[in-house]
């Protein structure tokens, strides 16, 4: 009997599929409030849509694109990084376009590891981090992200022999799923650690513009010496409501980017040219407006509405400073899967159990702020009326 690759056994899509299947069944009987997947529910700005429509009508719009991205795209990324982070980038060598940051992350391990190599990954972490390592035949080593450490990895807890063997480490701040943020001083510690052990640093900055209360997330590349050891991924999906467009980029050390570029040149022909023009306009408009990106206030309002309503229902959660997620500790007496299933079955609220993101995610659920404030209030009210929060020891 034919069997698929054993690599697939390590991928974690099962719980997401299971939640989607259960949601369909519950939706036959009651209203469902889907707060599971981090897919923006807003349209891109009208100016970006106009740019896309005009670009599609240009001669040559439907031809193959270069894998590295157009010169106009790379130059605008460089200008935006200078504006946003005061980081200087060379467009020809230190910037490469991607079909979404997940695409780049998925291919990076193929470019930089051989079977058996070790990679440091966050736990909890976005599934592609460990998944990409397994697909490449390498071995992930979990760096626990715990509340007592501000959900930052404790670099001093990584055994010396592990650090010396590791090919690269993956970081993600602001973080999905835990919604934690990192300081520039932490990134400086990471640079020193990476230089000491000859480790590549891969930083995922997909939520750079989705921050609240005046907070502005730093770029890893702002840390002195960061470009010597690392690269950074950023995306248009969350910052500009362009998730379905599949466009992102990697920036930083040119020698670290080169092997990824080789993989990319063998598996695709680059991002659709009109989408690249749309992305150029997104960065240009944001830069010329002085950073007046509207996405942050939208999710800050949703965060405030949801957490206030949940607090009234008896579920008090620390407000995150960034991302489109809330990392919520669950009541005593439940596993994260049991609690997520109970929320769906009894309150009609879909969230993702923290265990889907790694062993350290047990005891939490991830709530996505992907509905309007009114819907979030209704979801919180449904949770309250279900009585789940007070039935701490019951199991489903």
Short mmCIF file of C-alpha atoms in Angstrom, two decimals:
data_model
loop_
_atom_site.label_atom_id
_atom_site.label_comp_id
_atom_site.label_asym_id
_atom_site.label_seq_id
_atom_site.Cartn_x
_atom_site.Cartn_y
_atom_site.Cartn_z
CA UNK A 1 0.00 0.00 0.00
CA UNK A 2 1.33 3.43 -0.92
CA UNK A 3 2.32 5.64 2.03
CA UNK A 4 2.98 9.38 2.01
CA UNK A 5 6.23 10.82 3.33
CA UNK A 6 6.82 10.41 7.05
CA UNK A 7 7.65 14.12 7.11
CA UNK A 8 3.93 14.84 7.04
CA UNK A 9 3.48 13.17 10.42
CA UNK A 10 5.13 16.19 12.08
CA UNK A 11 2.87 18.81 10.51
CA UNK A 12 0.15 20.25 12.74
CA UNK A 13 -2.79 20.97 10.43
CA UNK A 14 -4.95 18.34 12.15
CA UNK A 15 -6.32 20.52 14.95
CA UNK A 16 -7.16 23.36 12.54
CA UNK A 17 -9.04 20.92 10.30
CA UNK A 18 -10.78 19.40 13.31
CA UNK A 19 -11.93 22.81 14.55
CA UNK A 20 -13.20 23.73 11.07
CA UNK A 21 -15.12 20.46 10.82
CA UNK A 22 -16.70 20.90 14.26
CA UNK A 23 -17.55 24.51 13.40
CA UNK A 24 -19.52 23.38 10.35
CA UNK A 25 -21.55 20.98 12.48
CA UNK A 26 -22.24 23.52 15.22
CA UNK A 27 -23.20 26.17 12.63
CA UNK A 28 -26.12 23.95 11.58
CA UNK A 29 -27.65 24.45 15.03
CA UNK A 30 -26.64 27.91 16.24
CA UNK A 31 -24.83 31.18 15.49
CA UNK A 32 -21.06 30.70 15.37
CA UNK A 33 -18.51 33.41 16.14
CA UNK A 34 -15.29 32.45 14.34
CA UNK A 35 -12.25 33.84 16.17
CA UNK A 36 -9.87 31.14 15.02
CA UNK A 37 -7.80 32.00 11.95
CA UNK A 38 -5.83 35.24 11.65
CA UNK A 39 -7.19 36.34 8.29
CA UNK A 40 -7.91 40.11 8.04
CA UNK A 41 -11.57 40.88 7.40
CA UNK A 42 -10.97 44.34 5.89
CA UNK A 43 -10.33 45.26 2.26
CA UNK A 44 -7.08 46.94 1.23
CA UNK A 45 -7.20 50.73 0.98
CA UNK A 46 -9.10 52.00 -2.07
CA UNK A 47 -5.91 53.51 -3.50
CA UNK A 48 -4.27 50.10 -3.46
CA UNK A 49 -7.22 48.53 -5.26
CA UNK A 50 -7.06 51.25 -7.90
CA UNK A 51 -3.35 50.59 -8.35
CA UNK A 52 -3.99 46.87 -8.79
CA UNK A 53 -6.75 47.41 -11.36
CA UNK A 54 -4.61 49.81 -13.38
CA UNK A 55 -1.58 47.50 -13.20
CA UNK A 56 -3.54 44.50 -14.47
CA UNK A 57 -4.39 46.42 -17.65
CA UNK A 58 -0.77 47.26 -18.49
CA UNK A 59 0.96 45.40 -21.36
CA UNK A 60 3.08 42.56 -20.00
CA UNK A 61 1.22 42.43 -16.70
CA UNK A 62 0.61 38.70 -17.01
CA UNK A 63 4.17 37.70 -17.88
CA UNK A 64 6.59 35.85 -15.64
CA UNK A 65 8.11 37.90 -12.84
CA UNK A 66 11.65 37.62 -11.53
CA UNK A 67 11.88 35.60 -8.33
CA UNK A 68 13.76 38.37 -6.51
CA UNK A 69 11.09 40.97 -7.25
CA UNK A 70 11.11 44.03 -9.49
CA UNK A 71 13.66 46.76 -8.95
CA UNK A 72 10.82 49.15 -8.05
CA UNK A 73 9.58 46.76 -5.36
CA UNK A 74 13.01 46.23 -3.79
CA UNK A 75 13.83 49.92 -3.88
CA UNK A 76 10.58 50.84 -2.14
CA UNK A 77 11.16 48.20 0.54
CA UNK A 78 14.57 49.80 1.15
CA UNK A 79 13.05 53.26 1.40
CA UNK A 80 10.33 52.04 3.79
CA UNK A 81 12.84 50.26 6.06
CA UNK A 82 14.88 53.45 6.23
CA UNK A 83 11.73 55.45 7.06
CA UNK A 84 10.27 52.98 9.54
CA UNK A 85 13.36 51.57 11.29
CA UNK A 86 16.31 53.71 10.12
CA UNK A 87 17.82 50.52 8.71
CA UNK A 88 19.79 50.84 5.48
CA UNK A 89 19.37 48.07 2.91
CA UNK A 90 20.95 47.52 -0.50
CA UNK A 91 18.04 46.73 -2.88
CA UNK A 92 20.03 44.52 -5.26
CA UNK A 93 21.49 42.15 -2.66
CA UNK A 94 19.74 42.54 0.69
CA UNK A 95 16.07 42.31 -0.35
CA UNK A 96 14.19 39.45 -1.99
CA UNK A 97 10.45 39.19 -2.69
CA UNK A 98 8.40 36.22 -1.46
CA UNK A 99 4.97 34.72 -2.04
CA UNK A 100 4.06 35.48 1.55
CA UNK A 101 6.34 35.22 4.57
CA UNK A 102 5.18 31.63 5.20
CA UNK A 103 6.52 30.78 1.76
CA UNK A 104 9.95 32.15 2.64
CA UNK A 105 10.00 30.53 6.06
CA UNK A 106 8.96 27.19 4.57
CA UNK A 107 11.83 27.27 2.08
CA UNK A 108 14.54 28.66 4.36
CA UNK A 109 15.21 25.35 6.11
CA UNK A 110 15.59 23.65 2.72
CA UNK A 111 18.21 26.24 1.82
CA UNK A 112 20.22 26.05 5.02
CA UNK A 113 19.91 22.60 6.59
CA UNK A 114 20.73 19.00 5.80
CA UNK A 115 19.02 15.99 7.38
CA UNK A 116 19.90 15.78 11.06
CA UNK A 117 20.89 19.42 11.47
CA UNK A 118 19.53 21.23 14.53
CA UNK A 119 17.33 24.34 14.47
CA UNK A 120 16.15 26.40 17.46
CA UNK A 121 12.40 27.09 17.25
CA UNK A 122 10.01 28.86 19.64
CA UNK A 123 7.44 26.84 21.60
CA UNK A 124 4.65 27.91 21.33
CA UNK A 125 5.30 28.94 17.76
CA UNK A 126 3.58 29.48 14.45
CA UNK A 127 3.32 25.95 12.97
CA UNK A 128 5.50 26.58 9.90
CA UNK A 129 8.54 27.22 12.10
CA UNK A 130 8.89 23.63 13.27
CA UNK A 131 7.07 22.33 10.20
CA UNK A 132 9.64 23.73 7.78
CA UNK A 133 12.42 22.13 9.78
CA UNK A 134 10.73 18.72 9.66
CA UNK A 135 10.09 19.05 5.91
CA UNK A 136 13.79 19.67 5.37
CA UNK A 137 14.68 16.57 7.39
CA UNK A 138 16.32 18.65 10.11
CA UNK A 139 15.56 18.49 13.84
CA UNK A 140 13.77 21.28 15.76
CA UNK A 141 14.92 22.08 19.28
CA UNK A 142 12.22 23.85 21.28
CA UNK A 143 12.92 27.15 23.02
CA UNK A 144 10.14 27.49 25.64
CA UNK A 145 8.25 30.80 25.69
CA UNK A 146 6.87 31.23 29.20
CA UNK A 147 4.96 33.96 30.96
CA UNK A 148 7.60 34.35 33.69
CA UNK A 149 10.11 35.35 31.00
CA UNK A 150 7.76 37.69 29.18
CA UNK A 151 7.32 34.95 26.57
CA UNK A 152 10.91 35.49 25.42
CA UNK A 153 13.26 32.51 25.05
CA UNK A 154 15.78 32.12 27.85
CA UNK A 155 18.99 31.99 25.84
CA UNK A 156 21.02 31.01 28.91
CA UNK A 157 18.91 27.85 29.28
CA UNK A 158 19.94 26.50 25.88
CA UNK A 159 22.62 23.83 26.47
CA UNK A 160 26.05 24.75 25.15
CA UNK A 161 26.29 21.69 22.91
CA UNK A 162 22.87 22.44 21.42
CA UNK A 163 23.76 26.06 20.74
CA UNK A 164 27.02 25.03 19.08
CA UNK A 165 25.22 22.55 16.80
CA UNK A 166 22.30 24.79 15.80
CA UNK A 167 22.29 26.08 12.22
CA UNK A 168 19.77 28.84 12.85
CA UNK A 169 17.17 30.09 15.30
CA UNK A 170 13.69 31.44 14.58
CA UNK A 171 12.23 34.39 16.47
CA UNK A 172 8.92 36.21 15.99
CA UNK A 173 8.12 39.52 17.72
CA UNK A 174 5.42 40.74 17.92
CA UNK A 175 4.58 37.10 18.38
CA UNK A 176 2.00 34.71 17.01
CA UNK A 177 0.42 33.05 18.97
CA UNK A 178 1.41 34.56 22.33
CA UNK A 179 1.16 38.25 21.28
CA UNK A 180 4.34 39.12 23.20
CA UNK A 181 6.75 41.84 22.15
CA UNK A 182 10.53 42.16 22.34
CA UNK A 183 12.81 45.07 23.15
CA UNK A 184 15.82 46.18 21.20
CA UNK A 185 18.00 45.19 24.16
CA UNK A 186 16.72 41.62 23.84
CA UNK A 187 17.68 41.62 20.16
CA UNK A 188 21.13 42.83 21.17
CA UNK A 189 21.43 39.79 23.45
CA UNK A 190 20.35 37.60 20.52
CA UNK A 191 23.06 39.09 18.29
CA UNK A 192 25.74 38.38 20.90
CA UNK A 193 24.42 34.83 21.38
CA UNK A 194 24.36 34.21 17.62
CA UNK A 195 27.90 35.48 17.13
CA UNK A 196 29.17 33.41 20.05
CA UNK A 197 27.71 30.19 18.62
CA UNK A 198 27.81 30.98 14.88
CA UNK A 199 24.02 30.79 14.54
CA UNK A 200 21.91 32.45 11.85
CA UNK A 201 19.00 34.47 13.24
CA UNK A 202 15.70 34.36 11.34
CA UNK A 203 13.24 36.97 12.59
CA UNK A 204 9.59 37.04 11.50
CA UNK A 205 8.23 40.62 11.73
CA UNK A 206 4.85 40.01 10.11
CA UNK A 207 3.00 42.07 12.76
CA UNK A 208 5.24 45.14 12.69
CA UNK A 209 2.38 47.57 12.01
CA UNK A 210 -0.26 45.89 14.13
CA UNK A 211 0.66 47.53 17.46
CA UNK A 212 -1.29 49.45 20.09
CA UNK A 213 -1.16 52.29 22.61
CA UNK A 214 1.58 54.14 20.73
CA UNK A 215 3.97 51.19 20.84
CA UNK A 216 6.16 50.70 17.75
CA UNK A 217 7.78 47.27 17.39
CA UNK A 218 11.49 47.39 16.53
CA UNK A 219 13.16 45.55 13.70
CA UNK A 220 15.73 42.94 14.66
CA UNK A 221 18.03 44.64 12.15
CA UNK A 222 18.09 47.76 14.33
CA UNK A 223 20.29 45.92 16.82
CA UNK A 224 24.01 46.66 16.26
CA UNK A 225 25.58 43.79 14.34
CA UNK A 226 22.26 42.17 13.51
CA UNK A 227 22.88 42.20 9.78
CA UNK A 228 26.10 40.23 10.37
CA UNK A 229 24.12 37.26 11.65
CA UNK A 230 20.55 37.51 10.48
CA UNK A 231 17.64 38.21 8.21
CA UNK A 232 14.09 39.39 8.71
CA UNK A 233 10.79 38.52 7.07
CA UNK A 234 7.96 41.00 6.69
CA UNK A 235 4.63 40.79 4.96
CA UNK A 236 1.79 42.81 3.45
CA UNK A 237 -0.86 40.36 4.65
CA UNK A 238 -1.62 41.87 8.04
CA UNK A 239 -0.22 45.41 7.71
CA UNK A 240 -2.13 46.25 4.52
CA UNK A 241 -5.00 43.69 4.46
CA UNK A 242 -3.43 41.89 1.49
CA UNK A 243 -3.37 38.32 2.84
CA UNK A 244 -4.71 36.72 -0.33
CA UNK A 245 -2.25 38.59 -2.55
CA UNK A 246 0.64 36.46 -1.25
CA UNK A 247 3.43 38.98 -1.19
CA UNK A 248 6.17 39.52 1.38
CA UNK A 249 9.92 39.94 1.47
CA UNK A 250 13.09 38.97 3.28
CA UNK A 251 15.77 41.51 4.11
CA UNK A 252 19.19 41.47 5.75
CA UNK A 253 22.46 39.62 5.28
CA UNK A 254 22.97 39.03 1.55
CA UNK A 255 24.98 35.83 2.05
CA UNK A 256 22.19 34.35 4.17
CA UNK A 257 19.55 35.33 1.60
CA UNK A 258 21.44 33.85 -1.39
CA UNK A 259 20.72 30.14 -0.69
CA UNK A 260 17.04 30.95 -0.13
CA UNK A 261 17.04 32.81 -3.44
CA UNK A 262 18.45 29.71 -5.15
CA UNK A 263 15.61 27.58 -3.76
CA UNK A 264 13.05 30.19 -4.79
CA UNK A 265 14.43 30.44 -8.33
CA UNK A 266 13.88 26.70 -8.72
CA UNK A 267 10.32 26.52 -7.42
CA UNK A 268 8.55 29.69 -8.64
CA UNK A 269 8.70 32.64 -11.01
CA UNK A 270 8.02 35.40 -8.54
CA UNK A 271 5.00 37.38 -7.40
CA UNK A 272 2.36 38.52 -9.92
CA UNK A 273 3.63 41.85 -11.28
CA UNK A 274 0.43 43.87 -10.59
CA UNK A 275 0.50 42.68 -6.98
CA UNK A 276 4.08 43.93 -6.69
CA UNK A 277 2.93 47.34 -7.96
CA UNK A 278 0.13 47.30 -5.40
CA UNK A 279 2.70 46.54 -2.68
CA UNK A 280 4.95 49.38 -3.85
CA UNK A 281 2.03 51.79 -3.54
CA UNK A 282 1.21 50.46 -0.04
CA UNK A 283 4.72 51.17 1.24
CA UNK A 284 5.00 54.48 -0.62
CA UNK A 285 1.69 55.78 0.71
CA UNK A 286 2.51 54.71 4.24
CA UNK A 287 5.91 56.37 4.07
CA UNK A 288 4.62 59.63 2.58
CA UNK A 289 1.82 59.81 5.16
CA UNK A 290 4.34 59.56 7.97
CA UNK A 291 3.21 56.09 8.94
CA UNK A 292 -0.51 56.79 9.19
CA UNK A 293 -1.37 53.14 8.66
CA UNK A 294 -4.94 52.55 9.81
CA UNK A 295 -4.60 48.90 10.77
CA UNK A 296 -3.30 49.41 14.32
CA UNK A 297 -6.25 51.45 15.65
CA UNK A 298 -8.73 48.96 14.16
CA UNK A 299 -7.31 46.05 16.14
CA UNK A 300 -6.67 48.13 19.25
CA UNK A 301 -10.39 48.92 19.41
CA UNK A 302 -11.24 45.25 18.96
CA UNK A 303 -8.78 44.23 21.66
CA UNK A 304 -10.26 46.72 24.10
CA UNK A 305 -13.86 45.78 23.33
CA UNK A 306 -13.26 42.03 23.62
CA UNK A 307 -11.15 42.12 26.78
CA UNK A 308 -13.55 44.50 28.49
CA UNK A 309 -16.52 42.27 27.64
CA UNK A 310 -14.69 39.11 28.72
CA UNK A 311 -13.64 40.76 31.99
CA UNK A 312 -17.29 41.52 32.71
CA UNK A 313 -18.02 37.86 31.99
CA UNK A 314 -15.37 36.82 34.51
CA UNK A 315 -12.44 36.09 32.19
CA UNK A 316 -9.64 38.60 32.86
CA UNK A 317 -6.85 38.59 30.27
CA UNK A 318 -3.68 40.68 30.05
CA UNK A 319 -4.06 43.05 27.07
CA UNK A 320 -1.45 42.49 24.36
CA UNK A 321 0.62 45.36 22.97
CA UNK A 322 0.51 44.07 19.40
CA UNK A 323 -0.75 41.50 16.85
CA UNK A 324 -4.27 40.48 15.92
CA UNK A 325 -4.42 37.82 18.62
CA UNK A 326 -5.17 37.45 22.31
CA UNK A 327 -3.29 34.71 24.17
CA UNK A 328 -5.74 33.76 26.87
CA UNK A 329 -5.05 31.55 29.91
CA UNK A 330 -7.91 29.11 30.41
CA UNK A 331 -9.73 28.29 33.67
CA UNK A 332 -8.36 25.54 35.88
CA UNK A 333 -9.51 22.00 35.27
CA UNK A 334 -9.43 22.00 31.47
CA UNK A 335 -6.94 21.10 28.79
CA UNK A 336 -6.70 23.69 26.03
CA UNK A 337 -8.35 21.31 23.54
CA UNK A 338 -11.23 20.54 25.89
CA UNK A 339 -11.81 24.20 26.63
CA UNK A 340 -11.69 25.17 22.93
CA UNK A 341 -14.17 22.42 22.06
CA UNK A 342 -16.47 23.47 24.92
CA UNK A 343 -16.41 27.09 23.77
CA UNK A 344 -17.44 25.99 20.30
CA UNK A 345 -20.08 23.44 21.32
CA UNK A 346 -21.69 25.47 24.10
CA UNK A 347 -21.00 29.11 23.22
CA UNK A 348 -20.52 28.90 19.47
CA UNK A 349 -17.13 30.62 19.74
CA UNK A 350 -14.26 29.21 17.68
CA UNK A 351 -10.73 29.64 19.05
CA UNK A 352 -7.56 27.60 18.63
CA UNK A 353 -6.22 25.53 21.56
CA UNK A 354 -2.76 26.63 22.62
CA UNK A 355 -1.45 23.07 22.35
CA UNK A 356 -1.76 23.40 18.55
CA UNK A 357 1.31 25.63 18.70
CA UNK A 358 3.51 23.37 20.84
CA UNK A 359 3.66 21.73 24.25
CA UNK A 360 4.21 25.07 25.99
CA UNK A 361 0.90 26.28 24.61
CA UNK A 362 -1.04 24.01 26.93
CA UNK A 363 -3.20 26.01 29.31
CA UNK A 364 -4.04 28.73 26.78
CA UNK A 365 -6.23 29.41 23.76
CA UNK A 366 -5.53 31.84 20.93
CA UNK A 367 -8.33 34.26 20.09
CA UNK A 368 -8.18 36.10 16.75
CA UNK A 369 -9.53 39.66 16.59
CA UNK A 370 -11.05 39.10 13.16
CA UNK A 371 -14.62 40.25 13.78
CA UNK A 372 -16.20 43.65 14.29
CA UNK A 373 -16.55 45.08 17.82
CA UNK A 374 -20.27 44.27 17.87
CA UNK A 375 -19.63 40.63 16.98
CA UNK A 376 -16.86 40.41 19.60
CA UNK A 377 -19.30 41.70 22.23
CA UNK A 378 -21.83 39.08 21.16
CA UNK A 379 -19.18 36.34 21.36
CA UNK A 380 -18.23 37.41 24.88
CA UNK A 381 -21.89 37.48 25.91
CA UNK A 382 -22.37 33.99 24.51
CA UNK A 383 -19.39 32.74 26.53
CA UNK A 384 -20.86 34.29 29.68
CA UNK A 385 -24.31 32.80 29.08
CA UNK A 386 -22.85 29.34 28.48
CA UNK A 387 -21.52 29.22 32.04
CA UNK A 388 -18.25 27.62 30.87
CA UNK A 389 -16.07 30.03 32.82
CA UNK A 390 -17.54 28.91 36.15
CA UNK A 391 -17.50 25.16 35.46
CA UNK A 392 -13.78 24.84 36.07
CA UNK A 393 -13.62 21.12 36.69
CA UNK A 394 -16.02 19.76 34.11
CA UNK A 395 -14.71 17.99 31.05
CA UNK A 396 -16.26 17.55 27.60
#
